[in-house]
Short mmCIF file of C-alpha atoms in Angstrom, two decimals:
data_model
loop_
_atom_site.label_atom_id
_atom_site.label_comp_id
_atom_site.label_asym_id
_atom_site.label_seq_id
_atom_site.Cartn_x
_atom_site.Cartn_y
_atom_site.Cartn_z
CA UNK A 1 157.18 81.27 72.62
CA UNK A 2 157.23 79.83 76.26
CA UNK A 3 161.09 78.41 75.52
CA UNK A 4 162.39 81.61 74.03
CA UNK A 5 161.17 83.69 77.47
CA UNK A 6 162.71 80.88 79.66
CA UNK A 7 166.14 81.18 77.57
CA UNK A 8 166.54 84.51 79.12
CA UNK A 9 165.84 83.17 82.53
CA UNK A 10 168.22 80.47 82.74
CA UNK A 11 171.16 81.70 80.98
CA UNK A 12 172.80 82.53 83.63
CA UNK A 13 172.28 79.26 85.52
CA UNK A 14 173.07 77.15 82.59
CA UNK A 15 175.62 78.15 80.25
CA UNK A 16 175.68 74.78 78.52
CA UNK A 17 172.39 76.20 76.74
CA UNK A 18 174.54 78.73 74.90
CA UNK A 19 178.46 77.15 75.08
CA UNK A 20 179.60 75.79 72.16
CA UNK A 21 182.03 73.79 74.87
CA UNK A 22 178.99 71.20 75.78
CA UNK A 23 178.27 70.84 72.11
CA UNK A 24 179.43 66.96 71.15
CA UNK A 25 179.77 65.53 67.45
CA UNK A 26 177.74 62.00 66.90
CA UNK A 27 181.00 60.27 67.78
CA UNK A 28 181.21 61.60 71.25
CA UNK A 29 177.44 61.75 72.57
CA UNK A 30 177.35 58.36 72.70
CA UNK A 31 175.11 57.26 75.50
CA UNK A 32 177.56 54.34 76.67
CA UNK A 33 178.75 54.08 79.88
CA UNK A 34 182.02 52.17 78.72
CA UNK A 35 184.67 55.28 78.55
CA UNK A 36 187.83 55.66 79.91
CA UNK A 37 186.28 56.98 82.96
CA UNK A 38 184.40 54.14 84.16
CA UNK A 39 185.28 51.40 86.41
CA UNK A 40 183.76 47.90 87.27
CA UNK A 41 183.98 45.97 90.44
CA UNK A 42 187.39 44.41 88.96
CA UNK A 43 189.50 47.77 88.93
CA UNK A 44 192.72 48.73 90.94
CA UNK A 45 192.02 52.35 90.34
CA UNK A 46 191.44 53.89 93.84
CA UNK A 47 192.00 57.83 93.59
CA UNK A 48 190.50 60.09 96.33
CA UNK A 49 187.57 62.59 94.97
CA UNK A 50 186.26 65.70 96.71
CA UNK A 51 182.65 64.67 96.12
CA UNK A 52 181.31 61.03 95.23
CA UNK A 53 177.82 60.71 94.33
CA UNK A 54 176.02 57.51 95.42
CA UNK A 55 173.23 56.41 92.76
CA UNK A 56 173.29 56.46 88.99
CA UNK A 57 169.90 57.22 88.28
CA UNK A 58 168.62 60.15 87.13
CA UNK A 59 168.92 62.46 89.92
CA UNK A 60 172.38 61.09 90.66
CA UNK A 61 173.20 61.30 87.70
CA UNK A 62 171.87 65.22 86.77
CA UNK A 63 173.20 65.95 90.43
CA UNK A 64 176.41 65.04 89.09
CA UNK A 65 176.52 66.58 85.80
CA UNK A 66 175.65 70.16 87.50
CA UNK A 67 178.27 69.73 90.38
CA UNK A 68 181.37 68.71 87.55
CA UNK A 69 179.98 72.09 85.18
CA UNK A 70 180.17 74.28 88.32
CA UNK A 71 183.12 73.01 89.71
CA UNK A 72 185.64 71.80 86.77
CA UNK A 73 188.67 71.87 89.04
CA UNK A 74 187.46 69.50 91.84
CA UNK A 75 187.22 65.70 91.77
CA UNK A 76 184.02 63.73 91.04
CA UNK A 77 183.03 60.13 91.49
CA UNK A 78 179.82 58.26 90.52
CA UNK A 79 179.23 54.92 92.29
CA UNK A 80 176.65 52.36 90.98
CA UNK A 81 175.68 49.23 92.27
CA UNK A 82 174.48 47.96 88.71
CA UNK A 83 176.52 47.51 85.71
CA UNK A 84 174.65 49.98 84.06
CA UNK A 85 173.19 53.48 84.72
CA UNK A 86 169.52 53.97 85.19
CA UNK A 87 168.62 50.68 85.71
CA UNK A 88 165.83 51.00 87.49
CA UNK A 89 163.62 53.80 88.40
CA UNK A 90 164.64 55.87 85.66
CA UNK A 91 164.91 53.16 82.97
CA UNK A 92 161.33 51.52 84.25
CA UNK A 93 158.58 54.89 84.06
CA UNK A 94 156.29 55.94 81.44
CA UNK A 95 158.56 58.16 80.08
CA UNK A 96 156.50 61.22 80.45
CA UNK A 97 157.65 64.63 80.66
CA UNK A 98 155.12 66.46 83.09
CA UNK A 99 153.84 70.07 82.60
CA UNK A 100 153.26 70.16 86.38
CA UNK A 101 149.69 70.87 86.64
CA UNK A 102 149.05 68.49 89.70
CA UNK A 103 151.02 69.59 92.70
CA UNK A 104 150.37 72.50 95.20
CA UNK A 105 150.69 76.37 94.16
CA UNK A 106 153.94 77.74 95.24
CA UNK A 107 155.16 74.20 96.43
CA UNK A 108 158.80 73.04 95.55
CA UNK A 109 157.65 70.21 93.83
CA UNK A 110 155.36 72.76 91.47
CA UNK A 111 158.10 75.04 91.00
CA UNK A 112 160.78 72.14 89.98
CA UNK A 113 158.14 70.17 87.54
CA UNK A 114 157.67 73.51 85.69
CA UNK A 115 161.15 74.60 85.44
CA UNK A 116 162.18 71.33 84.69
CA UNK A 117 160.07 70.85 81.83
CA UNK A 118 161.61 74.05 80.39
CA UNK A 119 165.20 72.67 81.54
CA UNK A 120 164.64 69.19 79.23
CA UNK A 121 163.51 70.50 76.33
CA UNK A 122 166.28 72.95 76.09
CA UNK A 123 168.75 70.58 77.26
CA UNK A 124 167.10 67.70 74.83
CA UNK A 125 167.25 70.38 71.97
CA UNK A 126 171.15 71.28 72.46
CA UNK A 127 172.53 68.00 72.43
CA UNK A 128 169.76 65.79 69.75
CA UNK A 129 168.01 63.85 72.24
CA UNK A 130 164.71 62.45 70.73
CA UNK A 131 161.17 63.39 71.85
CA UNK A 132 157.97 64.06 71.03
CA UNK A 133 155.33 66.81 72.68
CA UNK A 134 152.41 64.60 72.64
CA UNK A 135 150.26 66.62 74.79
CA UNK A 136 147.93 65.38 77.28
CA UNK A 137 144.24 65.24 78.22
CA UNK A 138 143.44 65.04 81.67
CA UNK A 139 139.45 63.81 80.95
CA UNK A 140 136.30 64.10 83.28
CA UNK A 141 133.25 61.70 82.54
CA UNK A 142 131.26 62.91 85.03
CA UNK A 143 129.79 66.23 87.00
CA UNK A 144 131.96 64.90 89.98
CA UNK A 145 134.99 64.77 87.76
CA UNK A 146 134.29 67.63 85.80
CA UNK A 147 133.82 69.66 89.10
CA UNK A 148 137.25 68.67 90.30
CA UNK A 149 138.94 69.15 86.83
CA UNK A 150 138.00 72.68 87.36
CA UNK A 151 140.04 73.04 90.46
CA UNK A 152 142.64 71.49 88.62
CA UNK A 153 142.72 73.78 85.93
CA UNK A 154 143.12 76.97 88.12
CA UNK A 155 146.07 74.92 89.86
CA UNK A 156 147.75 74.92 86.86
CA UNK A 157 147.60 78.15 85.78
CA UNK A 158 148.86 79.02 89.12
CA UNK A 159 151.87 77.04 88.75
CA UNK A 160 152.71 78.61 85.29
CA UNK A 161 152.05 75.36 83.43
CA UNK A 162 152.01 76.99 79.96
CA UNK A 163 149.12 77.38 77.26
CA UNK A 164 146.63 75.35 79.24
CA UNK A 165 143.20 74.95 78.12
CA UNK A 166 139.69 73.45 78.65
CA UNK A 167 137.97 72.12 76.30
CA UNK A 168 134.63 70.05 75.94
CA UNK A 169 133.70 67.17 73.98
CA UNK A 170 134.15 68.14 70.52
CA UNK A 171 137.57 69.69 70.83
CA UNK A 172 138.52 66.19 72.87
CA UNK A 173 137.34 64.49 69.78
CA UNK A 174 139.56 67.00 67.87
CA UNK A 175 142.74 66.19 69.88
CA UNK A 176 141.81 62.42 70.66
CA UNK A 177 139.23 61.20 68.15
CA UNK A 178 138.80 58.17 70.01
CA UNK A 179 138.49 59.58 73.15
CA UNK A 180 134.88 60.36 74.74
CA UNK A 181 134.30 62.96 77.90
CA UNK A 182 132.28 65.88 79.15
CA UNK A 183 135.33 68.17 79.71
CA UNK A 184 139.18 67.98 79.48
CA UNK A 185 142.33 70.27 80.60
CA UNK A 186 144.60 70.08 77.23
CA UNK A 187 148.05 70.01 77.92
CA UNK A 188 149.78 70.76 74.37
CA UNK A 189 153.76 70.53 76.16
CA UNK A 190 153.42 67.49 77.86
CA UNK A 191 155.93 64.92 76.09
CA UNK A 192 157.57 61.94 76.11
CA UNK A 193 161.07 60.84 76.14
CA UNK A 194 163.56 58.05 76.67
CA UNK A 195 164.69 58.99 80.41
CA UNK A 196 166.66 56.34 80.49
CA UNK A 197 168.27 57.31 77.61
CA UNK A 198 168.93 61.04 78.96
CA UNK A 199 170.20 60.04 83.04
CA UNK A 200 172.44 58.32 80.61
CA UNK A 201 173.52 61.42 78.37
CA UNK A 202 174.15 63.12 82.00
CA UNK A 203 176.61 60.13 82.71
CA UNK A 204 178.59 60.67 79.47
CA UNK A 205 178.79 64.02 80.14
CA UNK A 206 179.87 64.12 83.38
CA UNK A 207 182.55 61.64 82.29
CA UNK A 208 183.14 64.15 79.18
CA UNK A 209 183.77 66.63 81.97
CA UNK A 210 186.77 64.23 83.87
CA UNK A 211 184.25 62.33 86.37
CA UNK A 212 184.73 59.15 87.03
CA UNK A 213 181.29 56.25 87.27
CA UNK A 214 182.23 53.01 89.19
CA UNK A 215 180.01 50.76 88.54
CA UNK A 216 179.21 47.35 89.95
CA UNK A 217 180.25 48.77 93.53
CA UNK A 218 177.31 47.84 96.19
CA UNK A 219 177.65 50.32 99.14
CA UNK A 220 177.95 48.68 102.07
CA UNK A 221 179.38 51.01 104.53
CA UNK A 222 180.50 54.93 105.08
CA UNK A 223 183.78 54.94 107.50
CA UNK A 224 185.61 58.20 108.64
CA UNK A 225 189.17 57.94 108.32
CA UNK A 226 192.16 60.24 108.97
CA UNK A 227 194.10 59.84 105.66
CA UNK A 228 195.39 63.15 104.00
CA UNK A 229 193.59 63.56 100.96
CA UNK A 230 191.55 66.15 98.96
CA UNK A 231 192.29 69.08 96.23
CA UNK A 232 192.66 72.37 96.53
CA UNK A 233 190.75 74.65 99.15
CA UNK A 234 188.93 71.54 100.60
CA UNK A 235 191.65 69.04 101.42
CA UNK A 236 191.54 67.79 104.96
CA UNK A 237 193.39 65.22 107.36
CA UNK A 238 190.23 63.59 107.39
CA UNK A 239 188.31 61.76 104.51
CA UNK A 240 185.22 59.14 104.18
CA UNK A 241 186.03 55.91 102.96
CA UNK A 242 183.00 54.42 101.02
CA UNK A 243 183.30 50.32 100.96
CA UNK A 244 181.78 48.11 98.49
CA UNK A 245 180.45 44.82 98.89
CA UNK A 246 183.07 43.52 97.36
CA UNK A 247 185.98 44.60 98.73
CA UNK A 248 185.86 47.85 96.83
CA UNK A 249 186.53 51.20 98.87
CA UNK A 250 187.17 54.84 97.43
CA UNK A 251 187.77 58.05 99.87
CA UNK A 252 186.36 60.94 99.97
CA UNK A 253 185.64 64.39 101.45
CA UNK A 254 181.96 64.46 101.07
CA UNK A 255 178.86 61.97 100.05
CA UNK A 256 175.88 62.72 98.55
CA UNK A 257 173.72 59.74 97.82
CA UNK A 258 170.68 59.69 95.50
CA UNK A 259 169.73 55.67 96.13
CA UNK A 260 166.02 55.69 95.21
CA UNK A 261 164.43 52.52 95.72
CA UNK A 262 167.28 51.97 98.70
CA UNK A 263 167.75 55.87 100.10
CA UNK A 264 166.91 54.83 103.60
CA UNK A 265 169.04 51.99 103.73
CA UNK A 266 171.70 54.37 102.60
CA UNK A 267 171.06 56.86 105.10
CA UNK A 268 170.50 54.44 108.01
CA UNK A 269 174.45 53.49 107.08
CA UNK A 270 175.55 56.96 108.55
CA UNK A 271 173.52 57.16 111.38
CA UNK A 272 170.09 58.71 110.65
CA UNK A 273 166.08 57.62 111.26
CA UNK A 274 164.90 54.75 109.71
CA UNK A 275 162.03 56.93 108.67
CA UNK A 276 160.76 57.77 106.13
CA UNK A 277 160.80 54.64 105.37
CA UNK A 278 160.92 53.53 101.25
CA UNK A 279 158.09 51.07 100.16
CA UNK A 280 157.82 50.04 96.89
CA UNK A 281 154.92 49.91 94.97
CA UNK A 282 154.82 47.83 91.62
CA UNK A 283 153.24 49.01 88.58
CA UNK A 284 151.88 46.48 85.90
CA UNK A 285 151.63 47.84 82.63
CA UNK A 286 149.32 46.61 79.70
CA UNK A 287 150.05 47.62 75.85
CA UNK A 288 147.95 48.23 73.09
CA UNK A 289 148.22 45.64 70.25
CA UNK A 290 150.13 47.47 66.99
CA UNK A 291 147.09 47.03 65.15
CA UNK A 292 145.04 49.03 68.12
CA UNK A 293 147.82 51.70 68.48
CA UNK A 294 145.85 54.30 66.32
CA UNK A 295 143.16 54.70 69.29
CA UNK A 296 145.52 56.61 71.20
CA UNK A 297 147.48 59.68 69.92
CA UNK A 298 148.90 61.34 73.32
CA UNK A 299 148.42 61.40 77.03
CA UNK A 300 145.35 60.51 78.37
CA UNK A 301 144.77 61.13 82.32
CA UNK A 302 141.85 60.61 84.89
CA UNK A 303 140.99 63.39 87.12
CA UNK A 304 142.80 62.88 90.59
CA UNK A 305 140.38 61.42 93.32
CA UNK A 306 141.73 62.55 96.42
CA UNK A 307 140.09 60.10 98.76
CA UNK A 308 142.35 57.78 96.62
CA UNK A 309 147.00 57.79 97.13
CA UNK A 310 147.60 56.74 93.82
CA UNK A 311 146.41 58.49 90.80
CA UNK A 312 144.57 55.42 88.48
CA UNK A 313 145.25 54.13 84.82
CA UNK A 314 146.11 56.05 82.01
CA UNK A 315 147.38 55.93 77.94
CA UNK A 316 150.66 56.77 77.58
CA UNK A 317 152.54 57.03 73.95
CA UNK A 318 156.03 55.93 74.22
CA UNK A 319 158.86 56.91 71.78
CA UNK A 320 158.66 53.39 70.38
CA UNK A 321 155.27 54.05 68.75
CA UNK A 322 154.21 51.52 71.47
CA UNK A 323 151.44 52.36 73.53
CA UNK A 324 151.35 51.75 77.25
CA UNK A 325 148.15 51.52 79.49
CA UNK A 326 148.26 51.62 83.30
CA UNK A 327 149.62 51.13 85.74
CA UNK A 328 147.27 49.83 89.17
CA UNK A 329 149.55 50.08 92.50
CA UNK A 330 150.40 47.09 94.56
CA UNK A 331 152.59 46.20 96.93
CA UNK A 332 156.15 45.38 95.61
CA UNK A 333 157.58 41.80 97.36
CA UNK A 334 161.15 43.09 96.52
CA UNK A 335 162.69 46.64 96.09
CA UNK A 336 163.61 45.72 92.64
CA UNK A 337 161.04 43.02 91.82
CA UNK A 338 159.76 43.83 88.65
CA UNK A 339 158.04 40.73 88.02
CA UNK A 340 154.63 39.53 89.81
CA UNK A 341 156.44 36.60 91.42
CA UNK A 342 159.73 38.03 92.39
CA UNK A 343 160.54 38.10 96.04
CA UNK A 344 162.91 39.25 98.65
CA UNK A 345 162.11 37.99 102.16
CA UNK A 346 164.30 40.83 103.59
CA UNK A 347 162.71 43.30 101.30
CA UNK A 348 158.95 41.69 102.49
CA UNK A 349 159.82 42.14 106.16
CA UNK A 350 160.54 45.55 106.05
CA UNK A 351 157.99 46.67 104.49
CA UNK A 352 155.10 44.84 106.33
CA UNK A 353 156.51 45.52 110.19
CA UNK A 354 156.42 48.51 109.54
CA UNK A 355 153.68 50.70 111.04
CA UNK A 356 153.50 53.28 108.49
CA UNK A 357 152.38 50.61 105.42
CA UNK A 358 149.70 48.86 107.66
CA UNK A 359 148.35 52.16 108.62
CA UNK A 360 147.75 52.97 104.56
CA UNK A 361 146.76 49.49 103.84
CA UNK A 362 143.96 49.78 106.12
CA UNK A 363 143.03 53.42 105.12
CA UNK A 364 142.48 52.23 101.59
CA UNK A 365 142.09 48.70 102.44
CA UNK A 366 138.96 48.25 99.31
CA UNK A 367 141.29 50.06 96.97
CA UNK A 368 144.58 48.20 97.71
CA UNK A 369 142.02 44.85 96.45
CA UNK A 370 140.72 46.40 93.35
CA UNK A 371 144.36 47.36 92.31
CA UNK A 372 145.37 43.69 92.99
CA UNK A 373 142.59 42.55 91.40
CA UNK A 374 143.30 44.90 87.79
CA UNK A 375 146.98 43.43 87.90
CA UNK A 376 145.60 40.13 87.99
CA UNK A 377 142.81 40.32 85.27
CA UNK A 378 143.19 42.20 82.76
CA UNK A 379 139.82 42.99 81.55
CA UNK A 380 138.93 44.84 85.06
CA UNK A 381 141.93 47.43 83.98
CA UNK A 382 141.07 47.34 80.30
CA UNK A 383 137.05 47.96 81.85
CA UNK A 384 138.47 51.34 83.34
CA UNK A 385 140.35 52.64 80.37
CA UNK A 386 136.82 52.29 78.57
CA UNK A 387 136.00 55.09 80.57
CA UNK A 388 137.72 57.29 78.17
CA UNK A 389 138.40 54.89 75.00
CA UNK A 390 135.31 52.74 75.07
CA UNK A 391 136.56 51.30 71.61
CA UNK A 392 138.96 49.26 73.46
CA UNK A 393 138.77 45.49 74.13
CA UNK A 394 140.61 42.97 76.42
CA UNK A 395 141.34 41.08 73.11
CA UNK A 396 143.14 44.55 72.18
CA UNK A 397 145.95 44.39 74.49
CA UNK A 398 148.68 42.60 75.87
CA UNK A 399 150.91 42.27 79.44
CA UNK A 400 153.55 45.07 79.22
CA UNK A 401 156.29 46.02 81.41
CA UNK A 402 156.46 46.69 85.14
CA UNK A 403 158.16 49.48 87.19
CA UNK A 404 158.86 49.72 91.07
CA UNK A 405 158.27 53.17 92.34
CA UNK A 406 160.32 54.32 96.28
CA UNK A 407 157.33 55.73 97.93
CA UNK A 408 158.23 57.12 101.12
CA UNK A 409 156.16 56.85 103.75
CA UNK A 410 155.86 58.05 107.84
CA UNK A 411 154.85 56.10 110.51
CA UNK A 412 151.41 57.19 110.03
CA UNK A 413 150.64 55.74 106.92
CA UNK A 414 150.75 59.13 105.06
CA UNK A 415 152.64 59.60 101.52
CA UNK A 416 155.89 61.79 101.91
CA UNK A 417 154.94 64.06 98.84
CA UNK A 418 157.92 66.25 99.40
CA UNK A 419 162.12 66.40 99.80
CA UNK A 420 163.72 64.99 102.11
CA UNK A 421 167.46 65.55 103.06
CA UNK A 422 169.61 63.68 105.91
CA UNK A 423 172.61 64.60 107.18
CA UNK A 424 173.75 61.00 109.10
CA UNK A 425 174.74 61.57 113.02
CA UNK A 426 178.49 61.83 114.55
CA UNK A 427 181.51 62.96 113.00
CA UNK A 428 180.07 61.93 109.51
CA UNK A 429 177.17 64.52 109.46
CA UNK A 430 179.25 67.37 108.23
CA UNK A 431 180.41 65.15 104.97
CA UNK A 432 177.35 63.84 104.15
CA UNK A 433 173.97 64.30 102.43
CA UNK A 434 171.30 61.95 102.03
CA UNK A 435 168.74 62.55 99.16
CA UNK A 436 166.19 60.90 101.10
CA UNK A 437 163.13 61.56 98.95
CA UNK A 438 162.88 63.29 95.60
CA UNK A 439 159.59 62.61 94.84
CA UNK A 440 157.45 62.08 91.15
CA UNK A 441 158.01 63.75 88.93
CA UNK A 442 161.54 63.65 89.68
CA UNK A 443 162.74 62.38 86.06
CA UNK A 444 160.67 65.52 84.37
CA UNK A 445 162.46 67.48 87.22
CA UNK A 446 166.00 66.28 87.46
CA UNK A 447 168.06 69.01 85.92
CA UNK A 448 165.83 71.23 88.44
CA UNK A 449 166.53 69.03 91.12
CA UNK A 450 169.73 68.68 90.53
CA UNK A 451 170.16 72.59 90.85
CA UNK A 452 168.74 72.44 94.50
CA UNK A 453 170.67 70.14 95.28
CA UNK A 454 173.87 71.63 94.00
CA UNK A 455 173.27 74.70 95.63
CA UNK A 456 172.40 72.77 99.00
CA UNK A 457 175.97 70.74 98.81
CA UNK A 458 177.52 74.17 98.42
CA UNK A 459 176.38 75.57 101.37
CA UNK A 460 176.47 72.69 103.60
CA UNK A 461 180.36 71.42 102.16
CA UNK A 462 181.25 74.56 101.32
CA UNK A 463 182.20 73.76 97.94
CA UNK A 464 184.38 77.03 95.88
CA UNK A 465 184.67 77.50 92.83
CA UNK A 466 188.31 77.29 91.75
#
């Protein structure tokens, strides 16, 4: 019901929901990044673009996709520092598509979370991408709890989230039979997905589309240089030339970078603050055994704590049958250090000089040690998720994966829970724009995102439509 009101909404925002021209046969939605428009460090192939995105994760990526479907006649480039998409925020989450129940009333991050959630299961229905709405319970087990979950349930119906509903024990029993609490918010469109798997369908279609993805090309520099290049209504004497670690460069009329895990380096490159600053967190995941896996049917949530940043362990199906359980929060030793001992002393450095991390490490100083402490033993995690699954033992489950998450922070120690955009300093400010911060959930909210941020390029580059 909720789908077939939001068709009539977005139609005329995204005609790829109803053009038979975005429709590909099994040959051609292939998720592979290996097509004739994609490059590796090795290639001669230096053409000038009117746009080049920096970052092929998911925002990048959707970013991407929505500038090439407005603007067919102008030139797109991708750059990638791996040698594959979505490598790593957006091939390392849960995998959850969010209803949007947390965040603010009237906030942009409410507003994207719910839209997007429309956005991917239209967009997952068109073109065959797998997923499952698993639903979610968001579960009190106490008065305190049960108080807040309250609050939590007129939040969401503020933001829209659709069909929302409390429920007590028995109905949590219904939906979760191995689930025990005093009161629950039911979330029946909360799903899962592959989100690695669709930031790569927005690669192949952007490439479907005549953009180009370079991969293997480490940004190193943005330099303004006078060479004539260009199309149409935007060429200019003047161009940026993006350089690679390796000797790569491409040029350019405008950059927009999407870097994640390494935005403010990116930004710092151009000119701007070193602030926010990007620390990463690290995740540690436990799984169910596949004997166990029955216990858990769909999303199951604590209630926020607010005295708390992070927002504590939870079950999470994934489209593998598997069943993930987690994460704690700790600090990450390296940007992309997805294992417990991996290490970066640059990456270490960074992040502990700077004022705004010590300033939250002492504000939640006991809770920074009891999330160390549940990625080191296992039973203390597994002793929280008998909160809501008592059946569970530590002999149940297993070490899972890890993920690295770009939390922003400012100088005082406080979360950036919001967007940030740069624009770099000099001569380069009017070419480029720095995706500073797109914060969680930013995979459930990409083709939203990516929207914004389409219609912010336009304004600020001054992008037509040809």
């Amino acid at each position: 019901m909720f789908l077939s009101k939001f068709r009539s909404v977005t139609r005329v925002f995204h005609p790829w929901l109803y053009s038979s021209r975005h429709t590909h046969n099994a040959s051609s939605s292939s998720t592979t990044t290996s097509g004739r428009h994609v490059h590796n460090k090795n290639t001669s192939y230096k053409p000038d673009y009117d746009v080049c995105i920096v970052g092929g994760g998911i925002v990048g990526l959707a970013t991407a996709q929505e500038l090439i479907w407005r603007y067919p006649t102008l030139k797109f480039a991708v750059i990638e520092k791996e040698k594959e998409l979505a490598s790593h925020q957006s091939g390392h989450n849960s995998g959850v598509i969010h209803a949007g129940i947390y965040y603010t009333p009237g906030s942009l991050k409410a507003r994207l979370c719910v839209e997007g959630l429309h956005l991917t299961y239209l967009y997952c229905d068109k073109f065959n991408i797998p997923y499952k709405k698993a639903g979610k319970l968001i579960v009190a087990t106490n008065a305190v709890e049960a108080q807040r979950l309250n609050e939590l349930y007129e939040r969401g119906l503020k933001n829209n989230v659709p069909d929302l509903q409390l429920v007590g024990p028995d109905q949590i029993r219904d939906i979760e039979p191995h689930c025990r609490g005093l009161k629950a918010i039911h979330s029946p469109h909360t799903g899962i997905v592959d989100w690695g798997l669709v930031a790569r369908h927005y690669g192949k279609h952007f490439q479907d589309y005549g953009g180009d993805i370079f991969t293997e090309f480490n940004v190193q520099n943005f330099k303004l240089s006078s060479d004539q290049t260009g199309s149409g209504s935007i060429a200019s004497k003047k161009s940026v030339t993006i350089v690679g670690s390796n000797g790569q460069s491409l040029k350019c009329q405008n950059v927009v970078t999407c870097g994640g895990l390494f935005s403010d380096r990116l930004a710092q490159l151009s000119g701007c603050n070193s602030e926010p600053r990007i620390v990463p967190f690290r995740g540690d995941y436990l799984v169910l055994k596949k004997e166990k896996r029955h216990l858990v049917k769909g999303n199951i949530y604590p209630v926020p704590d607010p005295r708390f940043p992070f927002l504590g362990v939870h079950f999470t199906p994934r489209m593998d049958g598997s069943v993930w359980l987690g994460p704690n929060a700790v600090l990450a030793l390296k940007r992309e250090g997805y294992n417990l001992f991996d290490f970066s002393l640059k990456d270490t450095l960074d992040a502990v000089s700077f004022s705004g991390l010590r300033k939250l490490a002492l504000k939640h100083l006991v809770f920074g040690m009891k999330e160390f402490y549940k990625g080191v033993v296992t039973s203390a995690q597994v002793q929280q998720l008998q909160r809501f699954v008592p059946e569970i033992k530590p002999e149940d489950v297993e070490r899972g994966p890890a993920g690295v998450r770009a939390q922003a922070l400012d100088r005082d120690g406080n979360l950036v829970d919001d967007f940030v955009f740069d624009e770099g300093a000099g001569e380069l400010a009017d070419r480029i724009l720095h995706v500073r911060n797109a914060p969680s959930p930013a995979a459930t909210s990409s083709l939203a995102i990516a929207k914004m941020i389409a219609d912010k390029i336009q304004r600020k580059f001054l992008l037509e439509k040809l």
